[in-house]
Coordinates of C-alpha atoms in Angstrom, one line a residue:
X28 CA 27.9 -190.1 -138.8
X29 CA 29.0 -192.5 -141.5
X30 CA 27.5 -196.0 -141.3
X31 CA 29.7 -198.7 -142.9
X32 CA 27.6 -201.8 -144.1
X33 CA 28.8 -205.4 -144.6
X34 CA 30.1 -206.1 -148.1
X35 CA 27.5 -208.7 -148.4
X36 CA 24.6 -206.6 -147.1
X37 CA 21.3 -207.4 -148.8
X38 CA 18.8 -204.8 -150.2
X39 CA 16.5 -205.8 -147.3
X40 CA 19.1 -205.2 -144.6
X41 CA 20.1 -202.0 -146.1
X42 CA 16.4 -200.8 -146.2
X43 CA 16.2 -201.8 -142.5
X44 CA 19.1 -199.6 -141.7
X45 CA 17.7 -196.6 -143.7
X46 CA 14.3 -197.1 -142.1
X47 CA 15.8 -197.0 -138.7
X48 CA 17.5 -193.8 -139.4
X49 CA 14.3 -192.2 -140.7
X50 CA 12.4 -193.4 -137.7
X51 CA 14.9 -191.7 -135.5
X52 CA 14.0 -188.4 -137.2
X53 CA 17.4 -188.1 -139.2
X54 CA 18.0 -188.3 -142.9
X55 CA 20.2 -191.0 -144.4
X56 CA 22.1 -190.3 -147.6
X57 CA 23.4 -193.6 -149.3
X58 CA 27.0 -192.9 -150.7
X59 CA 27.7 -196.1 -152.5
X60 CA 26.6 -199.7 -152.0
X61 CA 28.0 -200.0 -148.5
X62 CA 28.2 -196.6 -147.0
X63 CA 25.5 -194.3 -145.6
X64 CA 26.0 -190.7 -144.4
X65 CA 23.7 -189.3 -141.7
X66 CA 24.3 -185.6 -141.0
X67 CA 24.4 -184.6 -137.3
X68 CA 25.2 -186.2 -134.0
X69 CA 22.8 -189.0 -132.9
X70 CA 24.2 -190.8 -130.0
X71 CA 21.2 -193.0 -129.3
X72 CA 20.9 -193.9 -133.0
X73 CA 24.6 -194.7 -133.1
X74 CA 24.2 -197.5 -130.5
X75 CA 21.2 -198.9 -132.1
X76 CA 22.8 -199.1 -135.5
X77 CA 26.1 -200.6 -134.1
X78 CA 24.1 -203.6 -132.8
X79 CA 22.8 -204.5 -136.3
X80 CA 24.6 -207.6 -137.9
X81 CA 24.5 -205.8 -141.3
X82 CA 26.6 -202.8 -139.9
X83 CA 30.3 -203.1 -139.7
X84 CA 31.0 -199.7 -138.1
X85 CA 29.4 -196.5 -137.1
X86 CA 31.7 -193.5 -137.3
X87 CA 30.5 -190.3 -135.5
X88 CA 31.7 -187.3 -137.4
X89 CA 31.2 -183.6 -136.7
X90 CA 32.6 -182.4 -140.0
X91 CA 30.2 -180.9 -142.6
X92 CA 32.0 -183.0 -145.3
X93 CA 32.2 -186.4 -143.5
X94 CA 33.5 -188.5 -146.5
X95 CA 36.2 -186.0 -147.4
X96 CA 37.2 -185.6 -143.7
X97 CA 40.1 -187.2 -141.9
X98 CA 37.7 -188.2 -139.1
X99 CA 36.2 -190.8 -141.4
X100 CA 39.4 -191.7 -143.4
X101 CA 42.6 -191.0 -141.3
X102 CA 44.9 -192.5 -143.9
X103 CA 45.9 -190.6 -147.1
X104 CA 43.9 -191.6 -150.2
X105 CA 46.1 -192.8 -153.0
X106 CA 44.7 -193.2 -156.6
X107 CA 46.1 -195.6 -159.2
X108 CA 46.0 -194.1 -162.8
X109 CA 47.1 -196.7 -165.2
X110 CA 50.0 -197.8 -162.8
X111 CA 50.9 -194.3 -161.7
X112 CA 50.0 -193.5 -158.1
X113 CA 48.7 -190.0 -157.2
X114 CA 48.9 -189.2 -153.5
X115 CA 52.0 -191.2 -152.7
X116 CA 55.7 -190.1 -152.1
X117 CA 56.5 -189.4 -155.7
X118 CA 55.1 -186.1 -157.0
X119 CA 52.7 -186.4 -159.9
X120 CA 53.4 -184.1 -162.8
X121 CA 50.7 -183.4 -165.3
X122 CA 51.4 -181.2 -168.3
X123 CA 50.1 -180.3 -171.7
X124 CA 48.5 -177.5 -173.7
X125 CA 45.6 -175.4 -172.5
X126 CA 43.9 -176.4 -175.7
X127 CA 44.4 -179.4 -177.9
X128 CA 45.1 -177.9 -181.3
X129 CA 46.0 -180.8 -183.6
X130 CA 46.9 -184.4 -183.6
X131 CA 50.6 -183.7 -184.5
X132 CA 50.8 -181.1 -181.8
X133 CA 49.3 -183.1 -179.0
X134 CA 51.5 -186.1 -179.9
X135 CA 54.7 -183.9 -179.9
X136 CA 53.7 -182.4 -176.6
X137 CA 52.9 -185.8 -175.1
X138 CA 56.3 -187.2 -176.2
X139 CA 58.0 -184.2 -174.5
X140 CA 56.0 -184.6 -171.3
X141 CA 57.0 -188.3 -171.1
X142 CA 60.7 -187.7 -172.1
X143 CA 61.2 -184.9 -169.6
X144 CA 59.6 -186.8 -166.6
X145 CA 56.0 -186.1 -166.7
X146 CA 53.3 -188.6 -165.7
X147 CA 50.1 -187.5 -167.2
X148 CA 49.0 -185.5 -170.3
X149 CA 46.7 -182.6 -169.8
X150 CA 44.7 -180.9 -172.6
X151 CA 41.5 -179.0 -173.1
X152 CA 39.0 -180.3 -175.6
X153 CA 36.0 -178.3 -174.2
X154 CA 37.2 -175.0 -173.1
X155 CA 35.4 -172.5 -170.7
X156 CA 36.4 -169.2 -172.1
X157 CA 35.5 -165.7 -170.7
X158 CA 34.7 -164.3 -174.2
X159 CA 32.2 -166.2 -176.4
X160 CA 34.5 -165.4 -179.4
X161 CA 37.6 -167.1 -178.1
X162 CA 38.6 -170.6 -179.2
X163 CA 36.3 -173.0 -177.4
X164 CA 38.2 -176.2 -178.2
X165 CA 37.7 -179.1 -180.7
X166 CA 35.1 -181.0 -178.5
X167 CA 35.0 -184.7 -179.1
X168 CA 37.6 -184.4 -181.8
X169 CA 40.1 -183.0 -179.3
X170 CA 39.4 -186.0 -177.0
X171 CA 40.1 -188.3 -179.9
X172 CA 43.4 -186.5 -180.5
X173 CA 44.4 -187.0 -176.9
X174 CA 43.5 -190.7 -177.1
X175 CA 45.9 -191.0 -180.0
X176 CA 48.7 -189.3 -178.0
X177 CA 48.0 -191.7 -175.1
X178 CA 48.2 -194.7 -177.4
X179 CA 51.6 -193.5 -178.8
X180 CA 53.1 -192.6 -175.5
X181 CA 51.3 -194.6 -172.7
X182 CA 50.6 -191.4 -170.8
X183 CA 47.2 -191.3 -169.0
X184 CA 45.1 -188.3 -170.1
X185 CA 43.1 -185.7 -168.0
X186 CA 40.6 -183.3 -169.6
X187 CA 37.9 -180.9 -168.5
X188 CA 34.1 -181.6 -168.5
X189 CA 31.9 -178.6 -168.4
X190 CA 28.3 -180.0 -168.5
X191 CA 26.5 -182.9 -166.8
X192 CA 25.3 -184.4 -170.1
X193 CA 28.9 -184.4 -171.5
X194 CA 30.2 -186.5 -168.6
X195 CA 29.6 -189.9 -170.2
X196 CA 31.3 -188.7 -173.5
X197 CA 34.4 -187.3 -171.8
X198 CA 34.7 -190.3 -169.4
X199 CA 34.8 -192.6 -172.5
X200 CA 38.1 -191.1 -173.5
X201 CA 40.0 -189.8 -170.5
X202 CA 41.5 -191.3 -167.4
X203 CA 40.8 -188.4 -165.1
X204 CA 37.8 -186.0 -165.4
X205 CA 38.7 -182.3 -164.6
X206 CA 36.2 -180.0 -163.1
X207 CA 37.3 -176.4 -163.5
X208 CA 37.1 -173.6 -161.2
X209 CA 34.1 -172.1 -162.7
X210 CA 32.2 -175.2 -162.1
X211 CA 33.4 -176.0 -158.5
X212 CA 29.8 -175.5 -157.2
X213 CA 28.0 -176.9 -160.3
X214 CA 26.2 -179.6 -158.2
X215 CA 24.5 -181.4 -161.1
X216 CA 27.9 -181.7 -162.8
X217 CA 29.5 -183.0 -159.6
X218 CA 26.9 -185.6 -159.1
X219 CA 27.3 -186.9 -162.6
X220 CA 31.0 -186.9 -162.4
X221 CA 30.7 -188.9 -159.2
X222 CA 28.3 -191.4 -160.7
X223 CA 30.8 -192.0 -163.6
X224 CA 33.2 -193.6 -161.1
X225 CA 36.1 -192.1 -163.1
X226 CA 38.8 -190.3 -161.0
X227 CA 37.9 -186.6 -160.7
X228 CA 40.2 -183.6 -160.3
X229 CA 38.2 -180.9 -158.6
X230 CA 39.8 -177.3 -159.0
X231 CA 39.1 -174.6 -156.3
X232 CA 36.7 -172.0 -157.4
X233 CA 38.0 -168.4 -157.9
X234 CA 36.4 -167.3 -154.6
X235 CA 35.8 -170.7 -153.0
X236 CA 36.8 -171.1 -149.5
X237 CA 38.5 -174.3 -148.4
X238 CA 35.3 -175.5 -146.7
X239 CA 33.2 -174.9 -149.8
X240 CA 35.8 -176.8 -151.9
X241 CA 35.7 -179.7 -149.6
X242 CA 31.9 -179.6 -149.6
X243 CA 31.9 -179.7 -153.3
X244 CA 34.3 -182.8 -153.2
X245 CA 31.7 -184.3 -150.8
X246 CA 29.2 -184.2 -153.7
X247 CA 31.4 -186.5 -155.8
X248 CA 32.2 -188.8 -152.9
X249 CA 28.6 -189.1 -151.9
X250 CA 27.9 -190.9 -155.2
X251 CA 30.3 -193.6 -154.1
X252 CA 33.3 -192.4 -156.1
X253 CA 36.2 -192.4 -153.8
X254 CA 38.8 -191.1 -156.4
X255 CA 38.8 -187.3 -156.0
X256 CA 41.9 -185.1 -156.4
X257 CA 41.9 -181.5 -155.3
X258 CA 43.7 -178.8 -157.2
X259 CA 44.6 -175.4 -155.8
X260 CA 44.7 -173.1 -158.9
X261 CA 44.7 -169.6 -157.3
X262 CA 41.9 -167.4 -156.0
X263 CA 40.8 -164.0 -157.0
X264 CA 42.0 -161.1 -154.7
X265 CA 42.7 -157.4 -155.0
X266 CA 46.2 -158.2 -156.2
X267 CA 46.7 -157.3 -159.9
X268 CA 50.4 -158.3 -160.2
X269 CA 49.4 -161.8 -161.2
X270 CA 46.2 -163.3 -162.8
X271 CA 45.2 -164.9 -159.4
X272 CA 46.7 -165.3 -156.0
X273 CA 48.0 -168.8 -155.6
X274 CA 46.9 -169.8 -152.0
X275 CA 49.6 -172.1 -150.8
X276 CA 48.1 -172.0 -147.3
X277 CA 45.5 -174.2 -148.7
X278 CA 47.9 -177.1 -149.2
X279 CA 48.8 -177.8 -145.6
X280 CA 45.2 -176.8 -144.5
X281 CA 43.6 -179.3 -146.8
X282 CA 46.1 -182.0 -145.9
X283 CA 45.2 -181.5 -142.3
X284 CA 41.4 -181.6 -142.9
X285 CA 41.2 -184.1 -145.6
X286 CA 42.6 -187.5 -146.8
X287 CA 42.3 -186.5 -150.5
X288 CA 45.4 -185.8 -152.6
X289 CA 46.1 -182.2 -153.5
X290 CA 48.0 -180.9 -156.5
X291 CA 48.8 -177.2 -157.4
X292 CA 48.3 -175.5 -160.7
X293 CA 50.8 -172.6 -160.9
X294 CA 49.9 -171.9 -164.6
X295 CA 46.4 -170.6 -163.5
X296 CA 47.6 -169.7 -160.0
X297 CA 49.8 -166.8 -161.3
X298 CA 48.9 -166.5 -165.0
X299 CA 52.4 -165.5 -166.0
X300 CA 55.0 -168.0 -167.5
X301 CA 58.0 -166.4 -165.6
X302 CA 56.5 -167.4 -162.2
X303 CA 55.2 -170.8 -163.0
X304 CA 58.4 -172.7 -162.1
X305 CA 59.0 -170.9 -158.7
X306 CA 55.3 -171.5 -157.7
X307 CA 55.5 -175.1 -158.7
X308 CA 58.6 -175.5 -156.5
X309 CA 56.7 -173.7 -153.6
X310 CA 53.7 -176.0 -154.1
X311 CA 55.8 -179.1 -153.6
X312 CA 57.6 -177.6 -150.7
X313 CA 54.2 -176.8 -149.1
X314 CA 53.4 -180.4 -149.3
X315 CA 51.4 -180.8 -152.5
X316 CA 51.3 -184.3 -154.1
X317 CA 51.9 -182.9 -157.5
X318 CA 51.7 -180.1 -160.1
X319 CA 49.6 -179.5 -163.3
X320 CA 51.1 -177.0 -165.8
X321 CA 50.5 -175.8 -169.3
X322 CA 53.3 -176.3 -171.8
X323 CA 53.7 -175.8 -175.6
X324 CA 56.6 -176.0 -178.0
X325 CA 56.1 -172.4 -178.9
X326 CA 54.0 -170.7 -176.2
X327 CA 53.5 -167.5 -178.1
X328 CA 51.6 -169.4 -180.7
X329 CA 49.4 -171.3 -178.3
X330 CA 45.7 -170.9 -179.2
X331 CA 44.9 -170.0 -175.6
X332 CA 46.6 -169.1 -172.4
X333 CA 49.8 -168.2 -174.1
X334 CA 50.9 -165.8 -171.3
X335 CA 51.0 -168.6 -168.7
X336 CA 52.3 -171.4 -170.8
X337 CA 56.0 -172.5 -170.5
X338 CA 58.1 -174.2 -173.2
X339 CA 59.7 -177.6 -173.1
X340 CA 63.1 -176.5 -171.7
X341 CA 61.4 -174.6 -168.8
X342 CA 59.3 -177.6 -168.1
X343 CA 62.2 -179.9 -168.0
X344 CA 63.9 -177.7 -165.5
X345 CA 60.8 -177.6 -163.4
X346 CA 60.5 -181.4 -163.3
X347 CA 64.1 -181.6 -162.1
X348 CA 63.6 -179.0 -159.4
X349 CA 60.2 -180.4 -158.2
X350 CA 61.9 -183.9 -157.8
X351 CA 64.9 -182.4 -156.0
X352 CA 62.7 -180.7 -153.5
X353 CA 60.5 -183.8 -153.0
X354 CA 63.6 -185.9 -152.5
X355 CA 65.0 -183.4 -150.0
X356 CA 61.8 -183.4 -148.0
X357 CA 61.6 -187.2 -147.9
X358 CA 65.2 -187.2 -146.6
X359 CA 64.4 -184.6 -143.9
X360 CA 61.4 -186.7 -142.9
X361 CA 63.5 -189.7 -142.5
X362 CA 66.2 -187.8 -140.5
X363 CA 63.4 -186.5 -138.3
X364 CA 62.2 -190.1 -137.6
X365 CA 65.7 -191.2 -136.9
X366 CA 66.3 -188.4 -134.4
X367 CA 63.3 -189.6 -132.3
X368 CA 64.1 -193.3 -132.4

């Protein structure tokens, strides 16, 4: 169950609620100042809690991820990032290099993202690389470069955080914290990201199930941070034709199970530039709220992920196609409503 407390609840009243749960043999988990999660079904306890003046509502929920579940939050969550809404009717387009390389380079890319219709600038400052000898990113200097690009273009920025003790540093610079696939189940990192109260984009793990993914989102939500964005970036299967297998099934499944916005990452989803644009289109057609892709003025010279990086012309075409598909789907939804009036 989820217990919703009055906005003016006092510490003494909240303690009384927590003590009541404990006395009933259940375990309460505070999830922010006015929310308490109690795993399991406790009918007698529900009635007792509902009668307390400090309790606004008790929502019985069977889901293992109650805060991420539509049982608790039937309406879609929308997140405002410097005036841009993620989770609304307009698809969000995030783009930028895999790794931030230089001030001049990231500013050039940011200007192209904005000019071609993108909404957020992505870029790696701290890079998780399979080889310890590969370029690991510029660290804080890379974040400073992204902040300069934001100042010059007005684009909000998103960048990955890899370690719990780096959350405060990265949060100081970015508008959205990204947690990568390798860290989907790094629970100390998830907790710290949640405590930061910065919006968090959580990528699905290479072998993570949808339930495991939503359970990981629950770790962030349980810290009282409601601003979580899910990102389908492909899972590892036996198929070798692409880097990963982009699981578009996950988009409608997640939208059915959860109120959190979901975007797709076709760059990592397939790992080959030739297939990024088609899979971006497919992601929006499946119902995703946006896409995040890797772009570079000269992909062959990108310091990392060159094979899956598209150039500016390809990106501009992708933006046009994504918006056309979104508009077509919006029109078909309106027609569907009219047919049933």
